[in-house]
Structures are given as structure tokens and as C-alpha cells.
Backbone as numpy.savetxt, mean C-alpha at the origin, in Angstrom:
# Nx Ny Nz CAx CAy CAz Cx Cy Cz
0.04 -12.53 4.79 0.99 -12.11 3.79 0.27 -11.19 2.79
0.98 -10.22 2.30 0.42 -9.28 1.35 0.37 -9.90 -0.06
-0.71 -9.61 -0.79 -0.82 -10.05 -2.18 -0.87 -8.80 -3.04
0.10 -8.64 -3.91 0.19 -7.45 -4.74 -0.73 -7.56 -5.95
-1.37 -6.44 -6.25 -2.22 -6.34 -7.44 -1.66 -5.21 -8.31
-1.30 -5.55 -9.52 -0.67 -4.58 -10.42 -1.70 -4.09 -11.43
-1.82 -2.78 -11.51 -2.71 -2.16 -12.48 -1.85 -1.58 -13.60
-1.78 -2.28 -14.70 -0.93 -1.87 -15.81 -1.44 -0.63 -16.53
-2.70 -0.25 -16.30 -3.28 0.91 -16.95 -3.21 2.17 -16.08
-2.67 2.06 -14.89 -2.70 3.18 -13.95 -1.73 4.31 -14.29
-0.69 3.99 -15.05 0.32 4.99 -15.33 1.36 5.10 -14.21
1.20 4.31 -13.15 2.14 4.29 -12.03 3.10 3.13 -12.25
4.38 3.41 -12.12 5.40 2.37 -12.32 5.09 1.16 -11.44
5.34 -0.02 -11.98 5.02 -1.26 -11.27 5.72 -1.33 -9.92
7.00 -0.99 -9.87 7.71 -1.07 -8.59 7.11 -0.10 -7.58
6.64 1.06 -8.05 6.01 2.04 -7.15 4.71 1.47 -6.60
3.96 0.75 -7.42 2.73 0.13 -6.94 3.02 -0.86 -5.82
4.10 -1.62 -5.96 4.48 -2.57 -4.91 4.86 -1.83 -3.63
5.64 -0.77 -3.76 6.02 0.04 -2.60 4.77 0.61 -1.93
3.87 1.19 -2.72 2.67 1.80 -2.17 1.78 0.77 -1.47
1.62 -0.39 -2.09 0.77 -1.42 -1.49 1.39 -1.98 -0.20
2.71 -2.06 -0.17 3.38 -2.51 1.06 3.18 -1.49 2.17
3.33 -0.22 1.85 3.13 0.84 2.85 1.69 0.85 3.34
0.75 0.62 2.44 -0.65 0.58 2.85 -0.87 -0.58 3.82
-0.31 -1.72 3.52 -0.44 -2.88 4.40 0.20 -2.60 5.76
1.30 -1.86 5.78 1.95 -1.49 7.04 1.06 -0.53 7.84
0.45 0.44 7.15 -0.42 1.40 7.83 -1.66 0.74 8.41
-2.17 -0.26 7.71 -3.40 -0.93 8.15 -3.13 -2.04 9.15
-1.86 -2.30 9.43 -1.54 -3.35 10.38 -1.62 -4.74 9.79
-1.73 -4.83 8.47 -1.78 -6.13 7.81 -0.39 -6.76 7.75
0.62 -5.92 7.80 2.01 -6.35 7.92 2.57 -5.73 9.19
3.28 -6.53 9.95 3.86 -6.06 11.21 5.34 -6.42 11.26
6.10 -5.74 12.12 7.51 -6.08 12.24 7.72 -7.58 12.45
8.66 -8.12 11.68 8.95 -9.54 11.75 8.28 -10.35 10.65
7.22 -9.82 10.05 6.54 -10.52 8.97 7.45 -10.60 7.75
7.31 -11.68 7.02 8.11 -11.89 5.82 7.29 -11.47 4.60
7.93 -10.71 3.71 7.30 -10.35 2.45 7.38 -11.56 1.52
6.47 -11.61 0.53 6.58 -12.71 -0.43 7.91 -12.63 -1.17
8.42 -13.77 -1.57 9.67 -13.77 -2.32 9.42 -13.16 -3.69
10.49 -12.74 -4.33 10.37 -12.18 -5.68 9.73 -13.21 -6.60
10.11 -14.45 -6.45 9.53 -15.52 -7.29 8.02 -15.63 -7.07
7.57 -15.55 -5.83 6.13 -15.62 -5.54 5.38 -14.44 -6.17
5.97 -13.25 -6.08 5.34 -12.07 -6.66 5.29 -12.19 -8.18
6.37 -12.67 -8.78 6.43 -12.85 -10.23 5.36 -13.84 -10.68
5.23 -14.95 -9.96 4.23 -15.96 -10.32 2.81 -15.42 -10.20
2.56 -14.57 -9.22 1.22 -14.05 -8.99 0.86 -12.88 -9.90
1.87 -12.14 -10.38 1.60 -10.90 -11.11 2.16 -10.87 -12.53
3.01 -11.82 -12.88 3.65 -11.87 -14.20 4.45 -10.61 -14.50
5.20 -10.14 -13.50 6.10 -9.00 -13.72 7.54 -9.48 -13.64
8.45 -8.63 -14.04 9.86 -8.96 -14.05 10.40 -9.04 -12.61
11.20 -10.05 -12.30 11.75 -10.17 -10.95 12.57 -8.95 -10.53
13.24 -8.31 -11.49 14.03 -7.12 -11.15 13.14 -5.98 -10.66
11.91 -5.94 -11.12 10.96 -4.92 -10.67 10.62 -5.13 -9.20
10.41 -6.37 -8.83 10.12 -6.70 -7.42 11.33 -6.34 -6.56
12.50 -6.71 -7.01 13.71 -6.43 -6.25 13.94 -4.93 -6.12
13.62 -4.18 -7.15 13.75 -2.72 -7.08 12.82 -2.15 -6.02
11.59 -2.65 -5.98 10.64 -2.20 -4.96 11.13 -2.54 -3.56
11.61 -3.75 -3.39 12.10 -4.18 -2.08 13.32 -3.37 -1.65
14.19 -3.03 -2.61 15.36 -2.19 -2.28 14.91 -0.80 -1.83
13.89 -0.26 -2.49 13.34 1.05 -2.10 12.78 0.99 -0.69
12.05 -0.06 -0.38 11.50 -0.22 0.98 12.62 -0.37 2.01
13.67 -1.06 1.61 14.83 -1.23 2.50 15.55 0.11 2.70
15.69 0.88 1.63 16.32 2.20 1.72 15.55 3.10 2.69
14.23 2.95 2.71 13.39 3.75 3.60 13.36 3.19 5.02
14.04 2.07 5.25 14.12 1.51 6.60 12.91 0.70 7.02
12.05 0.36 6.07 10.82 -0.35 6.41 11.00 -1.86 6.42
11.92 -2.36 5.61 12.17 -3.80 5.53 13.67 -4.04 5.55
14.03 -5.29 5.78 15.43 -5.68 5.68 15.54 -7.03 5.00
16.51 -7.12 4.10 16.77 -8.38 3.41 17.72 -9.19 4.26
17.39 -10.45 4.48 18.26 -11.38 5.21 18.69 -12.45 4.23
19.97 -12.42 3.94 20.53 -13.32 2.91 20.11 -14.77 3.17
19.50 -15.36 2.14 19.09 -16.75 2.22 17.78 -16.98 2.96
17.22 -15.94 3.59 15.99 -16.11 4.36 14.80 -15.36 3.77
15.06 -14.20 3.16 13.98 -13.42 2.58 14.03 -11.98 3.04
12.94 -11.27 2.81 12.82 -9.87 3.17 11.77 -9.74 4.26
12.14 -9.05 5.34 11.28 -8.98 6.52 10.97 -7.53 6.89
9.77 -7.34 7.43 9.33 -6.02 7.87 10.13 -5.62 9.11
10.65 -4.38 9.09 11.40 -3.84 10.24 10.52 -3.00 11.15
9.62 -2.19 10.54 8.77 -1.34 11.37 7.43 -1.11 10.69
6.46 -0.74 11.49 5.13 -0.48 10.95 4.96 1.01 10.69
3.86 1.35 10.09 3.52 2.74 9.82 2.15 3.03 10.40
1.95 4.23 10.88 0.62 4.64 11.31 0.19 4.06 12.64
-1.10 4.28 12.91 -1.66 3.90 14.20 -2.77 2.86 14.05
-2.58 1.92 13.16 -3.53 0.84 12.94 -4.95 1.34 12.66
-5.14 2.08 11.59 -6.48 2.58 11.29 -7.49 1.49 10.99
-7.02 0.24 10.78 -7.95 -0.85 10.52 -8.86 -1.08 11.73
-8.39 -0.72 12.93 -9.17 -0.89 14.15 -9.97 0.35 14.50
-9.84 1.40 13.75 -10.44 2.68 14.06 -11.94 2.69 13.83
-12.69 3.35 14.72 -14.13 3.51 14.48 -14.39 4.33 13.22
-13.41 5.13 12.80 -13.56 5.91 11.58 -13.69 5.01 10.35
-13.12 3.82 10.43 -13.22 2.89 9.30 -14.68 2.54 9.02
-15.44 2.28 10.06 -16.86 1.96 9.88 -17.61 3.13 9.27
-17.28 4.35 9.71 -17.93 5.53 9.14 -17.57 5.68 7.67
-16.32 5.45 7.34 -15.89 5.56 5.95 -16.54 4.48 5.10
-16.66 3.28 5.65 -17.32 2.19 4.92 -18.78 2.54 4.64
-19.47 3.09 5.64 -20.87 3.49 5.45 -20.98 4.59 4.40
-20.07 5.55 4.45 -20.06 6.64 3.47 -19.84 6.08 2.06
-18.93 5.12 1.95 -18.63 4.53 0.66 -19.85 3.81 0.09
-20.59 3.11 0.94 -21.81 2.45 0.50 -22.81 3.48 -0.03
-22.97 4.58 0.71 -23.88 5.65 0.28 -23.43 6.25 -1.06
-22.14 6.46 -1.22 -21.61 7.02 -2.46 -21.92 6.08 -3.63
-21.72 4.80 -3.41 -21.99 3.81 -4.46 -23.48 3.78 -4.80
-24.33 3.86 -3.77 -25.78 3.84 -3.97 -26.27 5.06 -4.75
-25.54 6.17 -4.66 -25.94 7.37 -5.38 -25.41 7.37 -6.82
-24.70 6.31 -7.20 -24.25 6.18 -8.56 -22.80 6.54 -8.81
-22.06 6.90 -7.76 -20.64 7.20 -7.96 -19.88 5.91 -8.26
-18.95 6.00 -9.17 -18.09 4.87 -9.47 -16.81 4.99 -8.66
-16.02 3.94 -8.64 -14.79 3.93 -7.85 -13.90 5.12 -8.15
-13.68 5.43 -9.42 -12.85 6.56 -9.80 -13.39 7.87 -9.28
-14.73 8.01 -9.28 -15.36 9.23 -8.75 -15.09 9.37 -7.25
-15.23 8.24 -6.54 -15.00 8.24 -5.09 -13.55 8.56 -4.79
-12.63 7.96 -5.54 -11.21 8.22 -5.34 -10.89 9.70 -5.56
-11.45 10.26 -6.64 -11.20 11.67 -6.95 -11.76 12.58 -5.85
-12.96 12.29 -5.39 -13.58 13.08 -4.34 -12.79 12.98 -3.03
-12.42 11.76 -2.68 -11.67 11.55 -1.43 -10.30 12.24 -1.50
-9.63 12.12 -2.64 -8.33 12.76 -2.81 -8.46 14.28 -2.72
-9.51 14.83 -3.30 -9.72 16.28 -3.23 -9.91 16.74 -1.78
-10.69 15.98 -1.02 -10.91 16.33 0.39 -9.62 16.17 1.18
-8.86 15.11 0.93 -7.57 14.94 1.60 -6.66 16.12 1.31
-6.61 16.52 0.05 -5.75 17.63 -0.34 -6.16 18.93 0.35
-7.46 19.10 0.60 -7.94 20.30 1.30 -7.50 20.32 2.76
-7.44 19.15 3.37 -7.21 19.07 4.81 -5.80 18.67 5.22
-5.04 18.11 4.29 -3.66 17.72 4.58 -2.76 18.41 3.57
-2.17 19.51 3.99 -1.30 20.26 3.10 0.08 19.65 3.07
0.87 20.05 2.08 2.21 19.50 1.89 3.10 19.74 3.10
2.92 20.87 3.80 3.78 21.14 4.95 3.44 20.26 6.15
2.31 19.57 6.13 1.96 18.63 7.19 2.55 17.25 6.91
2.98 17.05 5.70 3.54 15.76 5.31 2.43 14.82 4.89
2.79 13.86 4.03 1.80 12.93 3.54 1.97 11.54 4.14
2.98 11.36 4.98 3.18 10.08 5.64 3.78 9.02 4.75
4.10 9.36 3.52 4.68 8.35 2.62 6.15 8.17 2.87
């Protein structure tokens, strides 16, 4: 089951963070079709956010066709995203690169900025971002 982590200082709306984290879990194969998302109550207890925020995120995921709400049962994954990069040999290369970056003194924000810049160079808007 996915565990949501909310960063209140990120400037990203809370419901968007839930949507993004769910999509990431789908891309990594951590969530698969048929899996149940945590209930709104479980998310509220774990993150101390408003239940309506969770429901808004789940409605957005449902609108995108990624999940479906089953009355009285919960919200379930309908389809996955991506090609399971968690199993990719590229993951090990990226992990090694990340260790090297950290050893050279880069902080998480520096690594994120560098990685985003490289992604932006190689994945243009006309190729789509997969979101």
C-alpha cells in the first residue's frame, strides 16, 4: 500500500502531491491494477490533512482513468503506468550516480535541480511528460 508524504513547504497543492505520489507508485509498479488505495480516513490519520483534500485527489485520479471508486469498498487501481522501471538495470546506475553526487557534496535539492535540467534537455514538451 502507498504511504503519502506531504511537504507543506513545497508550494505544491496537497491534493496534487497525492496525485503525483500515486502516479509515481503506479510507474514504479508499487501499485498495480486491483490494489486498493488507503481510505481517506487512513490518509488523514497519517498526514493530518483535510479529508476533502484526499477525496479531491482520488477524484482527479478517477477522472484520469487510473482508479475507480467502489461504493462501500474503497478506491482501487484500474491501470498501471510505465514499464516498471523499478526492475530496470538503469535504476542501479541511477542509484550509483546518486551516491557519487552525494559524496561530492550535492544536497537533495541540488540533485533534483540537476536531474530536472537534464530531463528537460532530453524530454521536450512535444514528446509528452507521461503525467
